[in-house]
mmCIF file of C-alpha atoms in Angstrom:
data_model
loop_
_atom_site.group_PDB
_atom_site.id
_atom_site.type_symbol
_atom_site.label_atom_id
_atom_site.label_comp_id
_atom_site.label_asym_id
_atom_site.label_seq_id
_atom_site.Cartn_x
_atom_site.Cartn_y
_atom_site.Cartn_z
ATOM 1 C CA MET A 1 34.329 -14.360 -114.481
ATOM 2 C CA THR A 2 37.583 -13.151 -112.946
ATOM 3 C CA LYS A 3 37.940 -11.607 -109.515
ATOM 4 C CA ASP A 4 38.225 -8.151 -111.037
ATOM 5 C CA GLU A 5 35.015 -8.457 -113.006
ATOM 6 C CA ARG A 6 31.929 -7.475 -111.090
ATOM 7 C CA ARG A 7 28.652 -9.085 -111.924
ATOM 8 C CA VAL A 8 25.896 -6.542 -112.226
ATOM 9 C CA VAL A 9 22.826 -7.700 -110.346
ATOM 10 C CA SER A 10 19.498 -6.209 -111.289
ATOM 11 C CA PRO A 11 17.573 -4.699 -108.392
ATOM 12 C CA TRP A 12 14.543 -6.456 -109.903
ATOM 13 C CA ASN A 13 15.352 -9.876 -108.529
ATOM 14 C CA ILE A 14 13.375 -12.327 -106.401
ATOM 15 C CA ALA A 15 15.115 -11.360 -103.151
ATOM 16 C CA ASN A 16 14.271 -7.675 -103.557
ATOM 17 C CA VAL A 17 10.724 -8.478 -104.717
ATOM 18 C CA LEU A 18 10.215 -10.442 -101.479
ATOM 19 C CA THR A 19 11.528 -7.470 -99.496
ATOM 20 C CA VAL A 20 9.063 -5.150 -101.227
ATOM 21 C CA ILE A 21 6.232 -7.636 -100.611
ATOM 22 C CA ARG A 22 7.141 -7.680 -96.917
ATOM 23 C CA LEU A 23 6.961 -3.904 -96.811
ATOM 24 C CA ALA A 24 3.629 -3.931 -98.673
ATOM 25 C CA LEU A 25 2.173 -6.451 -96.184
ATOM 26 C CA VAL A 26 2.687 -4.109 -93.214
ATOM 27 C CA PRO A 27 -0.485 -2.034 -93.772
ATOM 28 C CA PHE A 28 -2.563 -5.199 -94.241
ATOM 29 C CA PHE A 29 -1.160 -6.584 -91.008
ATOM 30 C CA VAL A 30 -2.025 -3.371 -89.145
ATOM 31 C CA PHE A 31 -5.525 -3.315 -90.658
ATOM 32 C CA CYS A 32 -6.233 -6.903 -89.579
ATOM 33 C CA LEU A 33 -4.793 -6.391 -86.096
ATOM 34 C CA PHE A 34 -7.085 -3.464 -85.323
ATOM 35 C CA LEU A 35 -10.274 -5.185 -86.440
ATOM 36 C CA PRO A 36 -12.244 -6.907 -83.654
ATOM 37 C CA GLY A 37 -12.684 -10.646 -83.446
ATOM 38 C CA THR A 38 -10.598 -13.785 -83.316
ATOM 39 C CA GLY A 39 -10.830 -14.295 -87.078
ATOM 40 C CA TRP A 40 -9.191 -10.937 -87.781
ATOM 41 C CA ARG A 41 -6.596 -11.600 -85.116
ATOM 42 C CA LEU A 42 -5.697 -14.870 -86.815
ATOM 43 C CA ALA A 43 -5.628 -13.082 -90.191
ATOM 44 C CA ALA A 44 -3.156 -10.586 -88.694
ATOM 45 C CA LEU A 45 -1.107 -13.537 -87.451
ATOM 46 C CA GLY A 46 -1.119 -15.070 -90.939
ATOM 47 C CA VAL A 47 -0.006 -11.834 -92.586
ATOM 48 C CA PHE A 48 2.707 -11.353 -89.948
ATOM 49 C CA ALA A 49 3.891 -14.956 -90.409
ATOM 50 C CA VAL A 50 4.099 -14.650 -94.207
ATOM 51 C CA ALA A 51 5.933 -11.330 -93.933
ATOM 52 C CA SER A 52 8.349 -12.788 -91.359
ATOM 53 C CA LEU A 53 9.069 -15.779 -93.595
ATOM 54 C CA THR A 54 9.941 -13.465 -96.491
ATOM 55 C CA ASP A 55 12.581 -11.905 -94.222
ATOM 56 C CA HIS A 56 14.395 -15.216 -93.934
ATOM 57 C CA LEU A 57 13.754 -16.238 -97.526
ATOM 58 C CA ASP A 58 14.926 -13.023 -99.211
ATOM 59 C CA GLY A 59 18.235 -13.081 -97.349
ATOM 60 C CA GLU A 60 18.777 -16.748 -98.097
ATOM 61 C CA LEU A 61 18.069 -16.266 -101.817
ATOM 62 C CA ALA A 62 20.241 -13.153 -102.033
ATOM 63 C CA ARG A 63 23.232 -14.925 -100.485
ATOM 64 C CA ARG A 64 22.797 -18.248 -102.265
ATOM 65 C CA TYR A 65 22.335 -16.827 -105.759
ATOM 66 C CA GLY A 66 24.466 -13.706 -105.516
ATOM 67 C CA LEU A 67 21.482 -11.345 -105.642
ATOM 68 C CA ILE A 68 22.812 -8.846 -103.116
ATOM 69 C CA THR A 69 22.158 -5.280 -104.263
ATOM 70 C CA ASP A 70 22.525 -1.818 -102.778
ATOM 71 C CA PHE A 71 18.718 -1.564 -102.859
ATOM 72 C CA GLY A 72 18.406 -4.783 -100.871
ATOM 73 C CA LYS A 73 20.998 -3.677 -98.318
ATOM 74 C CA ILE A 74 18.901 -0.597 -97.598
ATOM 75 C CA ALA A 75 15.347 -1.892 -98.157
ATOM 76 C CA ASP A 76 15.675 -5.150 -96.203
ATOM 77 C CA PRO A 77 16.386 -3.591 -92.783
ATOM 78 C CA ILE A 78 13.740 -0.925 -93.435
ATOM 79 C CA ALA A 79 11.141 -3.613 -94.205
ATOM 80 C CA ASP A 80 12.185 -5.550 -91.094
ATOM 81 C CA LYS A 81 11.869 -2.501 -88.851
ATOM 82 C CA ALA A 82 8.564 -1.500 -90.450
ATOM 83 C CA LEU A 83 7.054 -4.920 -89.732
ATOM 84 C CA THR A 84 8.269 -5.358 -86.156
ATOM 85 C CA GLY A 85 7.828 -1.666 -85.390
ATOM 86 C CA ALA A 86 4.236 -1.667 -86.635
ATOM 87 C CA ALA A 87 3.490 -4.777 -84.599
ATOM 88 C CA LEU A 88 4.961 -3.350 -81.397
ATOM 89 C CA VAL A 89 3.286 0.044 -81.786
ATOM 90 C CA CYS A 90 -0.084 -1.539 -82.577
ATOM 91 C CA LEU A 91 0.141 -3.887 -79.594
ATOM 92 C CA SER A 92 0.956 -0.899 -77.381
ATOM 93 C CA ILE A 93 -1.933 1.137 -78.810
ATOM 94 C CA LEU A 94 -4.196 -1.832 -78.070
ATOM 95 C CA ASN A 95 -2.865 -1.781 -74.457
ATOM 96 C CA GLU A 96 -1.538 -5.308 -74.792
ATOM 97 C CA LEU A 97 2.155 -4.408 -74.580
ATOM 98 C CA PRO A 98 3.656 -1.705 -72.353
ATOM 99 C CA TRP A 99 4.931 1.334 -74.233
ATOM 100 C CA TRP A 100 8.332 1.146 -72.523
ATOM 101 C CA VAL A 101 8.962 -2.234 -74.217
ATOM 102 C CA THR A 102 8.071 -0.760 -77.586
ATOM 103 C CA GLY A 103 10.264 2.280 -76.861
ATOM 104 C CA VAL A 104 13.318 0.231 -75.864
ATOM 105 C CA ILE A 105 13.108 -2.064 -78.887
ATOM 106 C CA LEU A 106 12.329 0.668 -81.403
ATOM 107 C CA GLY A 107 14.975 2.960 -79.912
ATOM 108 C CA ARG A 108 17.605 0.279 -80.368
ATOM 109 C CA GLU A 109 16.424 -0.628 -83.865
ATOM 110 C CA LEU A 110 16.294 2.982 -85.077
ATOM 111 C CA GLY A 111 19.652 3.780 -83.478
ATOM 112 C CA ILE A 112 21.377 0.817 -85.097
ATOM 113 C CA THR A 113 19.731 1.555 -88.449
ATOM 114 C CA LEU A 114 21.030 5.124 -88.269
ATOM 115 C CA LEU A 115 24.481 3.830 -87.336
ATOM 116 C CA ARG A 116 24.402 1.474 -90.340
ATOM 117 C CA PHE A 117 23.583 4.364 -92.659
ATOM 118 C CA LEU A 118 26.450 6.390 -91.202
ATOM 119 C CA LEU A 119 28.871 3.504 -91.765
ATOM 120 C CA ILE A 120 27.537 2.320 -95.126
ATOM 121 C CA ARG A 121 30.241 4.119 -97.140
ATOM 122 C CA ARG A 122 33.063 2.736 -95.034
ATOM 123 C CA ALA A 123 31.961 -0.807 -94.373
ATOM 124 C CA VAL A 124 29.089 -3.083 -93.527
ATOM 125 C CA ILE A 125 29.071 -4.753 -90.158
ATOM 126 C CA PRO A 126 27.727 -8.234 -90.785
ATOM 127 C CA ALA A 127 24.802 -9.499 -88.769
ATOM 128 C CA SER A 128 25.963 -11.374 -85.720
ATOM 129 C CA TYR A 129 24.557 -14.593 -84.355
ATOM 130 C CA GLY A 130 23.118 -12.530 -81.501
ATOM 131 C CA GLY A 131 21.351 -10.312 -84.028
ATOM 132 C CA LYS A 132 19.722 -13.363 -85.561
ATOM 133 C CA VAL A 133 18.660 -14.596 -82.114
ATOM 134 C CA LYS A 134 17.251 -11.117 -81.412
ATOM 135 C CA THR A 135 15.167 -11.233 -84.573
ATOM 136 C CA VAL A 136 13.818 -14.709 -83.809
ATOM 137 C CA LEU A 137 12.958 -13.717 -80.222
ATOM 138 C CA GLN A 138 11.235 -10.515 -81.328
ATOM 139 C CA ILE A 139 9.169 -12.375 -83.918
ATOM 140 C CA ALA A 140 8.300 -15.155 -81.452
ATOM 141 C CA ALA A 141 7.281 -12.636 -78.787
ATOM 142 C CA ILE A 142 5.134 -10.668 -81.218
ATOM 143 C CA VAL A 143 3.459 -13.874 -82.402
ATOM 144 C CA LEU A 144 2.674 -14.805 -78.788
ATOM 145 C CA TYR A 145 1.049 -11.397 -78.295
ATOM 146 C CA ILE A 146 -0.980 -11.707 -81.492
ATOM 147 C CA VAL A 147 -2.266 -15.236 -80.808
ATOM 148 C CA PRO A 148 -5.394 -15.105 -78.662
ATOM 149 C CA GLY A 149 -5.345 -16.898 -75.309
ATOM 150 C CA VAL A 150 -1.608 -17.264 -74.710
ATOM 151 C CA PRO A 151 -0.916 -17.015 -70.953
ATOM 152 C CA ASP A 152 0.577 -13.650 -69.975
ATOM 153 C CA VAL A 153 3.526 -15.261 -68.211
ATOM 154 C CA VAL A 154 4.595 -16.992 -71.450
ATOM 155 C CA ARG A 155 4.292 -13.731 -73.381
ATOM 156 C CA TRP A 156 6.310 -11.840 -70.772
ATOM 157 C CA VAL A 157 9.108 -14.388 -70.543
ATOM 158 C CA VAL A 158 9.670 -14.436 -74.308
ATOM 159 C CA MET A 159 9.272 -10.658 -74.669
ATOM 160 C CA GLY A 160 11.614 -10.132 -71.705
ATOM 161 C CA ALA A 161 14.232 -12.310 -73.393
ATOM 162 C CA ALA A 162 13.709 -10.369 -76.638
ATOM 163 C CA VAL A 163 14.233 -7.043 -74.839
ATOM 164 C CA VAL A 164 17.408 -8.226 -73.097
ATOM 165 C CA VAL A 165 18.927 -9.678 -76.277
ATOM 166 C CA THR A 166 17.876 -6.560 -78.230
ATOM 167 C CA VAL A 167 19.715 -4.276 -75.805
ATOM 168 C CA VAL A 168 22.815 -6.493 -75.538
ATOM 169 C CA THR A 169 23.165 -6.932 -79.311
ATOM 170 C CA GLY A 170 22.647 -3.196 -79.790
ATOM 171 C CA ALA A 171 25.519 -2.465 -77.419
ATOM 172 C CA ASP A 172 27.654 -5.073 -79.210
ATOM 173 C CA TYR A 173 26.896 -3.447 -82.560
ATOM 174 C CA VAL A 174 27.974 -0.032 -81.253
ATOM 175 C CA VAL A 175 31.238 -1.502 -79.922
ATOM 176 C CA ARG A 176 31.934 -3.205 -83.269
ATOM 177 C CA ALA A 177 31.171 0.048 -85.132
ATOM 178 C CA ILE A 178 33.616 1.977 -82.939
ATOM 179 C CA LYS A 179 36.322 -0.644 -83.530
ATOM 180 C CA LEU A 180 35.648 -0.621 -87.271
ATOM 181 C CA ARG A 181 35.911 3.144 -87.394
ATOM 182 C CA SER A 182 39.192 3.012 -85.475
ATOM 183 C CA VAL A 183 40.599 0.425 -87.881
ATOM 184 C CA ALA A 184 39.462 2.513 -90.868
ATOM 185 C CA ARG A 185 41.177 5.604 -89.425
ATOM 186 C CA GLN A 186 44.398 3.668 -88.870
ATOM 187 C CA ALA A 187 44.264 2.349 -92.420
ATOM 188 C CA ARG A 188 43.938 5.914 -93.742
ATOM 189 C CA GLY A 189 46.827 7.029 -91.550
ATOM 190 C CA GLU A 190 44.802 9.389 -89.376
#
């Protein structure tokens, strides 16, 4: 295949199927989390863990095998936000996580998602290393809140780090978007 030829990738590929599975697991996770008892709590943890692993796996498969699609570019961040957002909201409803933490994280995530949609026609800002650290910290913090018996200080330290990195990477994303827009304007001669 030459550089000018574009390979058409079906949206029905393993990476996108994993993304859809992650999205479909969100209601099961929520259901398990709200049921009383350690067994249900551990079931919620298992569902959350499987869904979180699909996040890493779908991206890896898409990049490695050239399975990147427009559907995946849109559905993957939505599935990510649905999973972490559901976890944070549920933990706040259960009075295990302060609402301000949920608000800060979800505010950043929704704001950056909106910014991505606004920029999607011009360019895609690639995920930064900080964004990957943010995701790992958020997942780790949520896991620590789901697991019964974890000392509060451990939960707070990891969640505090997740909040700080979430805010800092959000600000970095906005700065990169502004620079990208400026470069795009210059390229168009505006």
